[in-house]
Coordinates of C-alpha atoms in Angstrom, one line a residue:
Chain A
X882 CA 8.8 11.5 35.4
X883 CA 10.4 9.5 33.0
X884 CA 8.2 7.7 30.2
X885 CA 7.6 4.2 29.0
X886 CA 10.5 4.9 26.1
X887 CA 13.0 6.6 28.6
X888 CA 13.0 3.1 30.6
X889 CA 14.6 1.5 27.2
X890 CA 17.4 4.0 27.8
X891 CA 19.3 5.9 25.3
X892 CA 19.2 4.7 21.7
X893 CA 22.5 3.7 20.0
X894 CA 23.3 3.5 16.9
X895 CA 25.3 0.6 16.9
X896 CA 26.3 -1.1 13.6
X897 CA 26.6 1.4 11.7
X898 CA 22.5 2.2 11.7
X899 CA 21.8 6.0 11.6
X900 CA 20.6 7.2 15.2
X901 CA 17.1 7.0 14.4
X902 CA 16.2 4.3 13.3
X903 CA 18.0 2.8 16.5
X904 CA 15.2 5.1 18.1
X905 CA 12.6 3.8 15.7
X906 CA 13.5 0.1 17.3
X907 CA 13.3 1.1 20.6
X908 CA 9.6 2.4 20.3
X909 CA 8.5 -0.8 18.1
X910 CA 9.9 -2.9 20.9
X911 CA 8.1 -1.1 23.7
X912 CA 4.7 -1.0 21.7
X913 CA 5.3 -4.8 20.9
X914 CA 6.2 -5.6 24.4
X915 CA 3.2 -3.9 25.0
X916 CA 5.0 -0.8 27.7
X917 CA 2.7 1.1 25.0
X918 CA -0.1 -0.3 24.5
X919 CA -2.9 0.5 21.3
X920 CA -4.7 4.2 21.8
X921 CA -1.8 4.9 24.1
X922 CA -0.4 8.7 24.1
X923 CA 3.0 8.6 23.3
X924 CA 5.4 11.2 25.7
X925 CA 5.1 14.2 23.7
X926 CA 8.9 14.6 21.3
X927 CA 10.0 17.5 24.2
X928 CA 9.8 14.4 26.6
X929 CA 11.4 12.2 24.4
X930 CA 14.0 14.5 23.9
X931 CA 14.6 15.1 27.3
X932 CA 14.2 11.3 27.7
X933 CA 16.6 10.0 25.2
X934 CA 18.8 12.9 25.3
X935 CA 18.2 12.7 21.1
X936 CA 18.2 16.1 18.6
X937 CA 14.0 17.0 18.1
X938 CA 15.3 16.2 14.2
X939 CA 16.1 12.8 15.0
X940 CA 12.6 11.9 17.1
X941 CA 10.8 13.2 14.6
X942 CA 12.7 11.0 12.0
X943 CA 11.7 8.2 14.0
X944 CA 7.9 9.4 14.5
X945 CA 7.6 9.9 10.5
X946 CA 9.2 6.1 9.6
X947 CA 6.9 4.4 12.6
X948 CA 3.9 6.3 11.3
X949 CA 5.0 5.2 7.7
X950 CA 5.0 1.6 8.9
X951 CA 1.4 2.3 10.0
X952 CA 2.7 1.9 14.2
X953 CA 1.8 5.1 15.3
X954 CA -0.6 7.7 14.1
X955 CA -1.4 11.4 14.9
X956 CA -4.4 13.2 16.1
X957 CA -4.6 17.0 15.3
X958 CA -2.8 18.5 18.3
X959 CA -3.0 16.3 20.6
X960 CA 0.1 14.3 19.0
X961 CA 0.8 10.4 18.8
X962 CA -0.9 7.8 19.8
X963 CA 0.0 4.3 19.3
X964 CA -2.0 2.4 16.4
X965 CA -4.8 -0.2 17.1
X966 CA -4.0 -3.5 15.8
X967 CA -5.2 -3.4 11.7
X968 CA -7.5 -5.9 10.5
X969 CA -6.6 -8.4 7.8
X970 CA -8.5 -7.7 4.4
X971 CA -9.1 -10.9 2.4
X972 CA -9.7 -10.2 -1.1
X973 CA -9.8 -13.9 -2.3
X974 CA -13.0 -14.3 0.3
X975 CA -16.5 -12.9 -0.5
X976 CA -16.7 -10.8 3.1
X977 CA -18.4 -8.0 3.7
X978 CA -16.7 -5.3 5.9
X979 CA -19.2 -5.7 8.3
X980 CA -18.7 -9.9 8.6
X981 CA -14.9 -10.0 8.2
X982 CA -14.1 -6.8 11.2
X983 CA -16.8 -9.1 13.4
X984 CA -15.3 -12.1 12.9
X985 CA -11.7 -10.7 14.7
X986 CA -13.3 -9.1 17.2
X987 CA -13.6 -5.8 16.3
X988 CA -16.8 -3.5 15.9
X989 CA -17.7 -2.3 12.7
X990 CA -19.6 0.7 12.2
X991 CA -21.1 2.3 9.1
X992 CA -22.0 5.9 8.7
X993 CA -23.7 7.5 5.5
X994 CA -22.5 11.1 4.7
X995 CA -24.1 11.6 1.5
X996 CA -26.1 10.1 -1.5
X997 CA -25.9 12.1 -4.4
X998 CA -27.1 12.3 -8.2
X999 CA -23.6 12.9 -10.3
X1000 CA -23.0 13.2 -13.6
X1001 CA -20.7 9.9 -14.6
X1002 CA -17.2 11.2 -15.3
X1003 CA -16.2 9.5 -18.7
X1004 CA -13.8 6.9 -16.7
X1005 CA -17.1 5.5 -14.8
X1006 CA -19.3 5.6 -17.7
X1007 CA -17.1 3.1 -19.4
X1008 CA -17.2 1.3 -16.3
X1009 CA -21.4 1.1 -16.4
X1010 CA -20.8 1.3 -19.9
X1011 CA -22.7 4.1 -21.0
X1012 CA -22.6 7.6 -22.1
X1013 CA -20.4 10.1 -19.8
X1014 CA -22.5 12.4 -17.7
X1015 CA -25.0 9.7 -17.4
X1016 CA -26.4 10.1 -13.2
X1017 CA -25.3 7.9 -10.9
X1018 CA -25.9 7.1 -7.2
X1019 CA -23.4 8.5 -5.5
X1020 CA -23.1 7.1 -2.0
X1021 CA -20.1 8.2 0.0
X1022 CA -19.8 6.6 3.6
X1023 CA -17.5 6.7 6.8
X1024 CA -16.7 3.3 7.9
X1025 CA -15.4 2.8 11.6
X1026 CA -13.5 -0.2 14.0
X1027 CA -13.7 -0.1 17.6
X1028 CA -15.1 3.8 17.1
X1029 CA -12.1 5.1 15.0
X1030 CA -13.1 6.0 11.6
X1031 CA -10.8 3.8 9.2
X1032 CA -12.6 4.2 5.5
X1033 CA -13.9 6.4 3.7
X1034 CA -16.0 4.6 0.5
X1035 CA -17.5 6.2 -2.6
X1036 CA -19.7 3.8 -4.0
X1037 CA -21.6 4.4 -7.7
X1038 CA -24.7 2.4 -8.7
X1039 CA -26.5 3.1 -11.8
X1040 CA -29.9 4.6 -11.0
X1041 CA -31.7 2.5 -13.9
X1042 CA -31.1 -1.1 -11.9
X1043 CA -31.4 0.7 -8.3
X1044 CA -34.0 3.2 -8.6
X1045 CA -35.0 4.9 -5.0
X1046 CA -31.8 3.7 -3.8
X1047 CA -31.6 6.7 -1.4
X1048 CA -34.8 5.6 0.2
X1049 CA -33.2 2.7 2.0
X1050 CA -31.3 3.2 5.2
X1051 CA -28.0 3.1 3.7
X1052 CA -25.8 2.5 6.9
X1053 CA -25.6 -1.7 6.7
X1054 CA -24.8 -3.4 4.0
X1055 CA -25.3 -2.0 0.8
X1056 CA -24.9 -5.3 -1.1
X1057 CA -27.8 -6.9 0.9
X1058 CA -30.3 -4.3 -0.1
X1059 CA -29.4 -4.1 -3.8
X1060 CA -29.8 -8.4 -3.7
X1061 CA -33.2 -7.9 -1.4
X1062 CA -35.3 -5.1 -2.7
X1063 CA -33.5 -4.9 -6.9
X1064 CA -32.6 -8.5 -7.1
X1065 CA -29.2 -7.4 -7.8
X1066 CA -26.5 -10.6 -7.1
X1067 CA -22.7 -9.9 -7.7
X1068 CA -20.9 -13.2 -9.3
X1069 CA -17.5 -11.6 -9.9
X1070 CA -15.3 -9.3 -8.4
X1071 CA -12.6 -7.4 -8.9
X1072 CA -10.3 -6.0 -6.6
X1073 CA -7.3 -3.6 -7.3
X1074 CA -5.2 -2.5 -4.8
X1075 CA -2.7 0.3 -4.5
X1076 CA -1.0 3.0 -2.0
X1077 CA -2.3 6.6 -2.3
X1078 CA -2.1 9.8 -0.7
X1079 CA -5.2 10.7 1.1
X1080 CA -6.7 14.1 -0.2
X1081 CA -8.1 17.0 1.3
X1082 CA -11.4 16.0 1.4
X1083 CA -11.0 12.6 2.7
X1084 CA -8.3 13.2 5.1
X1085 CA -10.7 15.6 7.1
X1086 CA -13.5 13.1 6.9
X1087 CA -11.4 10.7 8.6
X1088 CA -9.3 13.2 10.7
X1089 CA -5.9 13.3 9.4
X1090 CA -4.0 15.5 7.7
X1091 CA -4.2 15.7 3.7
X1092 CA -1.3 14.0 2.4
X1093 CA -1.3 10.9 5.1
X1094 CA -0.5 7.9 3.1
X1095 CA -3.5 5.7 2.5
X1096 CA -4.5 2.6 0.7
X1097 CA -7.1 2.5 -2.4
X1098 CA -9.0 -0.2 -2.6
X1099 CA -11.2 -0.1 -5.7
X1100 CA -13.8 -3.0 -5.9
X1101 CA -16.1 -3.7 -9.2
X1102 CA -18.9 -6.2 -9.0
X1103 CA -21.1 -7.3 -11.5
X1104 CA -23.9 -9.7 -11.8
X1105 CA -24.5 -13.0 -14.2
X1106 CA -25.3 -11.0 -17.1
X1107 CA -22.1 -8.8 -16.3
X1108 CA -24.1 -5.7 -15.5
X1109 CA -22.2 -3.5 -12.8
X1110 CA -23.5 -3.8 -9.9
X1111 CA -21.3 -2.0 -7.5
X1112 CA -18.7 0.2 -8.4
X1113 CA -16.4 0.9 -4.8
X1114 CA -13.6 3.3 -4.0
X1115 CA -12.3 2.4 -0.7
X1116 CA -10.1 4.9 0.8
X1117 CA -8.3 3.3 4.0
X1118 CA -6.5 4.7 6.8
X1119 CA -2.9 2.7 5.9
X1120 CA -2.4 1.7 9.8
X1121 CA -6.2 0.3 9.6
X1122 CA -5.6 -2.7 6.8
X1123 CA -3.7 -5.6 6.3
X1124 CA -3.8 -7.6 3.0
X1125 CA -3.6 -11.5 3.3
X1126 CA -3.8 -14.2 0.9
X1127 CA -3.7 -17.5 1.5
X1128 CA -3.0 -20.2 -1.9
X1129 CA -2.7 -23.7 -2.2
X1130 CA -1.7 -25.4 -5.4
X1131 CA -4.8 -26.7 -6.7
X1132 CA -4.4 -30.8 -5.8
Chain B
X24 CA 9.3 27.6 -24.9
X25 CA 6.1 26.4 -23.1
X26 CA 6.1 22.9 -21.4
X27 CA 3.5 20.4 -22.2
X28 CA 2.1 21.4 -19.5
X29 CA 1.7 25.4 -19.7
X30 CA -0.5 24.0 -22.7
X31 CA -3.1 23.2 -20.5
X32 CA -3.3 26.8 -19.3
X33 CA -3.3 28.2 -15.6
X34 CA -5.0 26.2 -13.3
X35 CA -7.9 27.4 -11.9
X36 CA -9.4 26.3 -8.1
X37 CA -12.9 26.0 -9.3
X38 CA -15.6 24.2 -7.0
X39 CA -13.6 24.8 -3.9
X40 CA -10.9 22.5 -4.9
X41 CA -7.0 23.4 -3.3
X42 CA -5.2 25.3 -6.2
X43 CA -2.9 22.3 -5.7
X44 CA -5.1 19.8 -6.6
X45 CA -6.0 21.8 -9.8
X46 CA -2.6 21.9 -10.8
X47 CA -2.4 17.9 -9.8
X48 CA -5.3 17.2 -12.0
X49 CA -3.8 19.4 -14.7
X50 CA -0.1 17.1 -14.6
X51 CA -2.3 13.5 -14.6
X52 CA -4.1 14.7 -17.4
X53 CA -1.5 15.7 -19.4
X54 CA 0.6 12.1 -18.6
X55 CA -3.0 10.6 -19.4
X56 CA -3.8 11.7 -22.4
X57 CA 0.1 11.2 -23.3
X58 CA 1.3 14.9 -23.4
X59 CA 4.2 13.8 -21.1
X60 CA 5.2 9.9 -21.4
X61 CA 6.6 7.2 -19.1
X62 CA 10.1 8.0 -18.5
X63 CA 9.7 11.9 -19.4
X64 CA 11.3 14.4 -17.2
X65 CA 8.8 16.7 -15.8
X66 CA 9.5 21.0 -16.3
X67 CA 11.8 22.4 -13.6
X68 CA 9.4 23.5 -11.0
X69 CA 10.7 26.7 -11.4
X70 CA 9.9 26.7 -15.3
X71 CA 6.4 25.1 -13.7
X72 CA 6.2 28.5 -11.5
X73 CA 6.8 30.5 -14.7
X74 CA 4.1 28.6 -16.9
X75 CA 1.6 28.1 -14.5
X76 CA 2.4 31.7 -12.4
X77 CA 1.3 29.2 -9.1
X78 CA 3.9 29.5 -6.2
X79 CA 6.3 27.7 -5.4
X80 CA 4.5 25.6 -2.3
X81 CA 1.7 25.2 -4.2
X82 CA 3.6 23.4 -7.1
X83 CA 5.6 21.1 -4.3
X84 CA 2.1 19.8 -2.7
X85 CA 0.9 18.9 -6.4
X86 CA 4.4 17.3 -6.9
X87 CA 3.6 15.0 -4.0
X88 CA 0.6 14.3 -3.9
X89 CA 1.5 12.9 -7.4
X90 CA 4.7 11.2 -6.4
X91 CA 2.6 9.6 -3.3
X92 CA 0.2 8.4 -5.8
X93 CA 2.6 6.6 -8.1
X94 CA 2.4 8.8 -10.9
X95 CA 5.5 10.9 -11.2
X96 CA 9.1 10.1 -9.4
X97 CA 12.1 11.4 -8.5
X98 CA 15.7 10.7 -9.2
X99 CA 18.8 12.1 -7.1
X100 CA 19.1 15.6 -8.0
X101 CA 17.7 15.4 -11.8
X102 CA 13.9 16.4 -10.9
X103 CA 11.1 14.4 -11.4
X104 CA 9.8 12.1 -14.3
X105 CA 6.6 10.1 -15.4
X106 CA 6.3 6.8 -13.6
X107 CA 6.6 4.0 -15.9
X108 CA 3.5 1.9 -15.8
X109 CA 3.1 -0.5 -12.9
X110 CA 2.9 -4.5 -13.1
X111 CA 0.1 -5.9 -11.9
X112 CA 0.5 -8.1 -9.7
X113 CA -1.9 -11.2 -8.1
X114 CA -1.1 -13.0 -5.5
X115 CA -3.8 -15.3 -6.2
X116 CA -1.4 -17.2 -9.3
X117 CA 1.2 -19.2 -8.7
X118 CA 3.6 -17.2 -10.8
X119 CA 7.0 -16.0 -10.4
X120 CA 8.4 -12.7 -10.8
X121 CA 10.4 -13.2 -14.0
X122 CA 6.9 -15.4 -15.4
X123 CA 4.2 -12.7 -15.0
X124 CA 6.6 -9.4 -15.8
X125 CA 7.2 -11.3 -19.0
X126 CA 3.3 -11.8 -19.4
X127 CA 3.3 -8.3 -19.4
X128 CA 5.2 -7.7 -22.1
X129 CA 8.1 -5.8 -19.8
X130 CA 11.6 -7.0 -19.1
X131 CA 12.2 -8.3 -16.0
X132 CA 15.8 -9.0 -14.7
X133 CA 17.1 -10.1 -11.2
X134 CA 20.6 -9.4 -9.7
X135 CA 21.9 -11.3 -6.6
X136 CA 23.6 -8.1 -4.1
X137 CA 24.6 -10.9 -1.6
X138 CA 24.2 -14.3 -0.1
X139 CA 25.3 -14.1 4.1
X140 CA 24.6 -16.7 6.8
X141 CA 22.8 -14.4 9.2
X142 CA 21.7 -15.8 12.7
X143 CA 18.2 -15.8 12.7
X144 CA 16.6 -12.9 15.0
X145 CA 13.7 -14.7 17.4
X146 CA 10.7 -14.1 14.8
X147 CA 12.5 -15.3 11.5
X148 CA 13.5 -18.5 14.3
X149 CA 9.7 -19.0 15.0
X150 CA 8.8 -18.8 11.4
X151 CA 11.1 -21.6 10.5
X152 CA 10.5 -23.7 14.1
X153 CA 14.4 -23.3 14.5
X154 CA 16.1 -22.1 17.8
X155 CA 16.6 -17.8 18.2
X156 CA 19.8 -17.6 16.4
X157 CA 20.2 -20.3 14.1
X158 CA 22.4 -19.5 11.0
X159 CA 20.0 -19.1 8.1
X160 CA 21.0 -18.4 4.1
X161 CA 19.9 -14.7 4.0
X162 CA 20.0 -13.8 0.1
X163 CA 19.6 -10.2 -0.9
X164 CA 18.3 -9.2 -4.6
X165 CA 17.7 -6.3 -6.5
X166 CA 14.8 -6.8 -9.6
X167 CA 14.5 -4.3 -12.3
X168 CA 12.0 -4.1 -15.0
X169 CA 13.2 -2.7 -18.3
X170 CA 16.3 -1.1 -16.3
X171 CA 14.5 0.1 -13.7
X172 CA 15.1 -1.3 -10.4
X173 CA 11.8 -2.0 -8.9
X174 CA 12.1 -3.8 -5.9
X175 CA 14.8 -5.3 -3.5
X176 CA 13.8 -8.6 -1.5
X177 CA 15.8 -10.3 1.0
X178 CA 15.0 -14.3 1.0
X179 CA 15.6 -16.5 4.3
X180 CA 16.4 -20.2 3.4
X181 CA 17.1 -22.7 5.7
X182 CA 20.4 -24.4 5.3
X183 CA 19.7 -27.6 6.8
X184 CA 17.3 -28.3 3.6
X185 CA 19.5 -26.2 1.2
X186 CA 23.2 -26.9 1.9
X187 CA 25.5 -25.0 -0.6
X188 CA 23.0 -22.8 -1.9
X189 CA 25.0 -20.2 -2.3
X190 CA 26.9 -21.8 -5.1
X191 CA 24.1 -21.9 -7.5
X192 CA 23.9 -18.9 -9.7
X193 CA 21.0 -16.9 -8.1
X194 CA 20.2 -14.3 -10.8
X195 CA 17.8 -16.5 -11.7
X196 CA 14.6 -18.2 -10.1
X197 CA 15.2 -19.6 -6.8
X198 CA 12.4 -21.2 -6.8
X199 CA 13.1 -23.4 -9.5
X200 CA 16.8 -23.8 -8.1
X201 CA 15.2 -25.0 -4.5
X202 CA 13.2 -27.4 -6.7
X203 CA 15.7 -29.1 -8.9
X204 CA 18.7 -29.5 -6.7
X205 CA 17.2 -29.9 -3.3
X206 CA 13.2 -31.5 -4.1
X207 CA 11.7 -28.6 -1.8
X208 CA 8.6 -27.9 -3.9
X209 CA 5.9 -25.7 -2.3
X210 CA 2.6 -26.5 -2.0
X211 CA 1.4 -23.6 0.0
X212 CA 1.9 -19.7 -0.4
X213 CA 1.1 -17.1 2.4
X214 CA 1.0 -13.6 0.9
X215 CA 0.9 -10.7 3.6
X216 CA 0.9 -7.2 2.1
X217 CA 1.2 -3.7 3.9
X218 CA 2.2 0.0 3.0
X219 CA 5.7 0.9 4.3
X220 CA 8.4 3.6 4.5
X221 CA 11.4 2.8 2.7
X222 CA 14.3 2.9 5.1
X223 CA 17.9 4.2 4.4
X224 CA 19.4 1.1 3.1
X225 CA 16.9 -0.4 0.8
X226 CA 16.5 3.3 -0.3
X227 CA 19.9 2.9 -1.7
X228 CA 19.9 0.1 -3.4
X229 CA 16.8 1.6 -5.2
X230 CA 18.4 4.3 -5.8
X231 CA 15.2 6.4 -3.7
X232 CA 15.4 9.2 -0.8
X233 CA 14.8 7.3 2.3
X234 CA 11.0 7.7 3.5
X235 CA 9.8 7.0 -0.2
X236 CA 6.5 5.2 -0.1
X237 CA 7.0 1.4 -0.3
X238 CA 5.1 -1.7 -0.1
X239 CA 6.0 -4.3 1.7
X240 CA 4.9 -8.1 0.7
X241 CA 5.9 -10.5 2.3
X242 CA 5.7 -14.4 1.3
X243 CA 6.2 -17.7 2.8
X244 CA 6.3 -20.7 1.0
X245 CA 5.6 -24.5 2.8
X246 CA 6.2 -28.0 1.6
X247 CA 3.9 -30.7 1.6
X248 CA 5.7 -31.4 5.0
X249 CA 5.0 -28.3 6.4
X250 CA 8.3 -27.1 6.2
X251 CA 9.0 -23.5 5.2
X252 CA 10.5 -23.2 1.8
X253 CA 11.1 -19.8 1.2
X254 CA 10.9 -16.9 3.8
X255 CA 10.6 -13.5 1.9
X256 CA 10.3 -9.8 2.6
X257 CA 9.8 -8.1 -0.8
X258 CA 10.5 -3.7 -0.6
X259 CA 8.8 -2.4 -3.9
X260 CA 8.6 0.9 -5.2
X261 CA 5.0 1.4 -4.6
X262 CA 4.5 3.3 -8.1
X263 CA 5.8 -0.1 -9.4
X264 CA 3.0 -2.5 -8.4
X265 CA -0.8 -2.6 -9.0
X266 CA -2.2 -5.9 -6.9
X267 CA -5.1 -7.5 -8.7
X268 CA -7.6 -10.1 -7.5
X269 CA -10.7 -11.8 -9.8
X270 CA -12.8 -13.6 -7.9
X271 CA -16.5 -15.5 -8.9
X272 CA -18.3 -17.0 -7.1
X273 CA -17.8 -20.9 -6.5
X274 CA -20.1 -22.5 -8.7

């Protein structure tokens, strides 16, 4: 039966371009034509070889670039599936996760995995600015869209503004309960941005494989008397986020 | 002789951790605390085998896992070195290139590869609200800071607004250039940012293996008329670029 790719017919590598990334084209077109739509199974790379009539060396060339551009993704053996559409990430507005995945017409969902007592590693201390191996709050949680688990976030509060923290149901908004119950309000943040490779212990929380290239978002907010109140590493799925910015020149 | 690194000793897999990520702790450390600089050339990974008596594999994972996360690089066929520091980028200032690498106490230097009339492919048409295949000034740079190329950025101008721009010299800021000669000031900046997979020939003219870990930014500039200014895809080495927002609160 021939597949949604095989009806583009053979790849060529005109002008010079190397055969795979002629292949590469022809999948982007049929996902943005929408022959493959988001969550759909792509024909497994026997198929497409039989399909296109392409080396397996060269299909998987063109698997590995789409999936570097963040179009396609892979489960564990049950191989590719076209990506969902990524949401757009703000970091000039003050949106929560949960607000700013509502608001395009997505469904958020938050999990909590674990809260933990650490010891500060010296790095975070001079974040909270005090001594290393100072406890923290340690709260790591699995952050969803549309039931696909896109984040995984490891967020430190210092126990001495937040005490009891792990009493609270942790799986909404975290910044609403430190404003509500410790009267903790962030006035600033800061937000730094950069590609990473997702480890071995967040890759199988989210269900890749380690090593799938990800995006660090690391977020610091502090309150009016520049206490630290959150202290956020966001590790992101790199298909799941787009980062927009929109400036005018001040008038 | 011992490498900076077979100072640290054998690395050990304590608390579960892959051997690899021991041995990837023990390299950052060593490039933190400034045992191995910027620009330094890593031990062979053979000489790595001998010091560390890890195999082979083991040593490749750690190699890039630090390569994916921007700490260590490697050039054609001479091994791997210590990433230079990254600029910091924010997309939140108006700043050029040339302006905030300065600010940064690095040298930042911009060399014009080619300036083509290239008929514009439907979306780069839609962008600019011309008809699929109008001719468009397509202007293809290569930026380097201290000597190392950093980034190569291909800018769409619209020759209707900017007749004869390729006469200007263009190793400079076309910005500026747009400005003087033809009045098109922008007023309005839309900054789009997303992880990406270097392909073959922007590779090249980086000087990096094809597949390298990029990131991808992409800018368009509008006039107080609404007309775009300046269309531009920017392809940076990832380990070159930190993004960076502040943000308080609005009084």
């Amino acid at each position: 039966m021939p597949s949604a790719i095989s009806l583009l017919g053979v790849p060529r590598g005109e002008d010079d371009r190397p055969q795979y990334l002629a292949l590469r084209d022809q999948i982007a077109s049929a996902i943005d034509l929408g022959k493959l739509s988001p969550g759909a199974r792509l024909p497994s790379e026997r198929q497409l070889q039989t399909d296109t009539g392409t080396a397996r060396g060269t299909i998987r060339e063109a698997l590995f670039q789409l999936e570097a551009e963040g179009l396609i993704y892979r489960r564990d053996r049950s191989g590719w599936y076209v990506s969902p559409p990524p949401v757009t990430y703000d970091p000039t507005r003050w949106a929560g996760f949960m607000t700013y995945v509502v608001e395009q017409q997505r469904v958020p969902a938050t999990e909590t995995l674990s809260i933990e007592s650490v010891a500060a590693p010296s790095a975070v201390a001079d974040i909270f600015r005090r001594a290393p191996g100072t406890p923290m709050h340690c709260v790591t949680r699995r952050r969803s869209i549309d039931g696909r688990a896109v984040l995984i976030e490891r967020i430190m509060v210092d126990p001495v503004l937040a005490p009891g923290l792990a009493e609270h149901d942790l799986n909404g908004s975290l910044t609403q309960i430190l404003s509500t119950h410790y009267g903790l309000q962030a006035v600033r943040n800061r937000v730094d941005m950069r590609p990473c490779a997702l480890t071995t212990s967040v890759a199988e929380m989210l269900g890749v494989k380690p090593g799938t290239p990800g995006l660090l978002v690391v977020r610091t907010s502090f309150a009016e008397n520049g206490a630290v109140v959150e202290y956020d590493h966001e590790y992101w799925r790199h298909d799941a986020i787009r980062v927009h910015v929109d400036l005018q020149v001040r008038p």
